[in-house]
Tab-separated table of C-alpha atoms in Angstrom:
chain	number	residue	atom	x	y	z
A	83	MET	CA	81.201	162.340	87.867
A	84	LYS	CA	82.132	161.864	91.516
A	85	MET	CA	78.603	160.811	92.232
A	86	ARG	CA	78.661	158.166	89.499
A	87	LEU	CA	81.965	156.799	90.780
A	88	THR	CA	80.581	156.557	94.320
A	89	ALA	CA	77.325	154.901	93.063
A	90	GLY	CA	79.446	152.354	91.107
A	91	LEU	CA	81.650	151.515	94.084
A	92	CYS	CA	78.566	151.064	96.251
A	93	LEU	CA	76.980	148.789	93.668
A	94	ALA	CA	80.168	146.766	93.370
A	95	ALA	CA	80.478	146.414	97.148
A	96	LEU	CA	76.843	145.222	97.344
A	97	LEU	CA	77.454	142.737	94.553
A	98	LEU	CA	80.549	141.300	96.278
A	99	ALA	CA	78.759	141.083	99.658
A	100	GLY	CA	75.900	139.193	97.912
A	101	CYS	CA	78.315	136.750	96.333
A	102	LYS	CA	80.054	136.078	99.619
A	103	SER	CA	76.795	135.237	101.387
A	104	MET	CA	75.818	132.710	98.673
A	105	MET	CA	78.894	130.606	99.291
A	106	LYS	CA	78.385	128.078	101.995
A	107	PRO	CA	80.497	125.068	102.930
A	108	ALA	CA	78.760	121.633	102.439
A	109	ASP	CA	77.745	119.880	105.579
A	110	THR	CA	79.537	116.506	105.980
A	111	HIS	CA	77.592	113.462	107.050
A	112	LEU	CA	80.073	110.770	107.566
A	113	GLU	CA	78.962	107.155	106.884
A	114	ASP	CA	81.260	104.183	107.120
A	115	ASN	CA	80.030	102.501	104.034
A	116	PRO	CA	77.331	104.638	102.128
A	117	TYR	CA	76.775	102.185	99.314
A	118	LEU	CA	75.922	99.357	101.700
A	119	GLN	CA	74.168	101.402	104.416
A	120	GLN	CA	70.812	99.977	103.250
A	121	GLY	CA	72.154	96.435	102.362
A	122	ARG	CA	73.826	94.893	99.319
A	123	ILE	CA	70.530	94.495	97.443
A	124	GLN	CA	68.209	97.508	97.387
A	125	PHE	CA	64.814	98.328	95.840
A	126	GLU	CA	64.615	101.747	94.276
A	127	ASN	CA	61.237	102.246	95.839
A	128	SER	CA	59.301	100.345	98.480
A	129	SER	CA	56.638	98.934	96.129
A	130	MET	CA	59.201	96.540	94.538
A	131	GLY	CA	59.257	94.638	97.881
A	132	GLU	CA	55.639	93.735	97.263
A	133	LEU	CA	56.341	92.526	93.731
A	134	VAL	CA	59.463	90.446	94.268
A	135	HIS	CA	61.489	88.706	96.984
A	136	ILE	CA	65.149	88.028	96.923
A	137	ALA	CA	65.270	84.266	97.393
A	138	ARG	CA	69.100	83.769	97.339
A	139	VAL	CA	72.385	85.500	96.726
A	140	ASP	CA	75.585	83.778	95.927
A	141	THR	CA	79.087	85.235	95.221
A	142	GLU	CA	82.129	83.490	93.905
A	143	ARG	CA	85.576	84.326	92.447
A	144	VAL	CA	86.001	83.323	88.794
A	145	ASN	CA	88.565	83.722	86.011
A	146	GLY	CA	91.557	85.432	87.633
A	147	GLY	CA	89.678	86.790	90.663
A	148	MET	CA	86.704	88.526	89.049
A	149	LEU	CA	83.759	88.796	91.470
A	150	LYS	CA	80.602	87.041	90.255
A	151	VAL	CA	77.222	87.746	91.886
A	152	ILE	CA	74.161	85.476	91.257
A	153	VAL	CA	70.808	86.740	92.634
A	154	THR	CA	67.733	84.566	92.570
A	155	VAL	CA	64.579	86.698	92.457
A	156	ARG	CA	60.995	85.346	93.030
A	157	ASN	CA	58.147	87.139	91.164
A	158	LEU	CA	55.174	87.385	93.547
A	159	LYS	CA	52.720	88.542	90.905
A	160	LYS	CA	50.518	86.339	88.740
A	161	ASP	CA	51.761	88.202	85.653
A	162	ASN	CA	55.112	88.522	83.904
A	163	PHE	CA	56.735	91.946	84.296
A	164	TRP	CA	59.992	93.685	83.510
A	165	SER	CA	62.431	94.999	86.065
A	166	GLU	CA	65.848	96.620	85.839
A	167	PHE	CA	69.040	95.724	87.723
A	168	ARG	CA	72.139	97.774	88.167
A	169	THR	CA	75.289	96.459	89.825
A	170	THR	CA	77.974	98.649	91.394
A	171	PHE	CA	81.300	96.864	92.300
A	172	LEU	CA	83.222	98.452	95.103
A	173	ASP	CA	86.932	98.284	95.975
A	174	GLU	CA	88.253	97.139	99.334
A	175	ARG	CA	87.747	100.719	100.765
A	176	GLY	CA	84.137	100.905	99.670
A	177	HIS	CA	84.643	103.205	96.635
A	178	VAL	CA	82.993	102.661	93.252
A	179	LEU	CA	85.245	100.551	91.020
A	180	GLU	CA	82.796	99.893	88.182
A	181	GLN	CA	79.081	100.204	87.543
A	182	THR	CA	76.887	98.468	85.031
A	183	ASN	CA	74.071	100.031	82.932
A	184	TRP	CA	70.511	99.322	83.887
A	185	GLU	CA	69.767	95.799	82.626
A	186	PRO	CA	66.222	94.825	81.813
A	187	ILE	CA	65.170	91.371	83.097
A	188	GLU	CA	61.804	89.743	82.542
A	189	LEU	CA	60.456	88.201	85.695
A	190	ASN	CA	58.101	85.324	84.864
A	191	ALA	CA	54.827	84.934	86.906
A	192	ARG	CA	55.263	83.217	90.258
A	193	THR	CA	58.534	81.731	89.451
A	194	VAL	CA	62.197	82.426	90.175
A	195	THR	CA	64.592	84.145	87.844
A	196	GLU	CA	68.412	84.477	88.155
A	197	TYR	CA	70.326	87.655	87.636
A	198	THR	CA	74.090	87.291	87.243
A	199	CYS	CA	76.805	89.876	86.971
A	200	THR	CA	80.537	89.589	86.971
A	201	SER	CA	83.028	92.359	87.619
A	202	ILE	CA	85.649	93.219	84.927
A	203	ASN	CA	88.206	94.066	87.508
A	204	SER	CA	89.828	91.634	89.942
A	205	ARG	CA	90.029	94.373	92.572
A	206	ALA	CA	86.266	94.191	93.154
A	207	ALA	CA	85.775	93.446	96.878
A	208	ASP	CA	82.074	94.099	97.377
A	209	TYR	CA	78.891	94.952	95.480
A	210	GLN	CA	75.573	96.766	95.565
A	211	ILE	CA	72.544	95.902	93.374
A	212	VAL	CA	69.667	98.206	92.903
A	213	VAL	CA	66.369	96.774	91.560
A	214	ARG	CA	63.725	98.983	89.953
A	215	LYS	CA	60.630	98.672	87.903
A	216	PRO	CA	61.008	100.859	84.813
A	217	ALA	CA	58.330	103.543	84.430
A	218	ARG	CA	57.656	102.614	80.829
A	219	THR	CA	59.583	100.512	78.377
A	220	SER	CA	59.408	99.972	74.677
A	221	PHE	CA	57.981	96.540	75.476
A	222	ASP	CA	54.746	98.179	76.667
A	223	LYS	CA	54.263	100.078	73.421
A	224	PRO	CA	52.264	98.682	70.478
């Protein structure tokens, strides 16, 4: 019985020692403004830069201080294709205030298309827009 108790205590000590070694504090990499580190408008992958150019970006305050962003996008391809846009509105300290869902936008061949998004909170001070090409949409299916 004494041998079982000793073996059990040794096993418990090993388990506790193993748990302690698994806990590690997270490294902190401070960035002044992580959402805007790469710019206000970002492509999810580098190939999007070969498909579209951002021709113009305008912002304005509308209806009680809501932040409105208008982005003019030029499709460089000779075909229409779908892209998706997601806007994140940030407060004055650079924290997320609100974020939209991915919005599908059809970009017509070799023309410009406008994407517009307005915050729902008047505290929105800045924005980040991410543009991506969806992997596969229901529009591609028969």
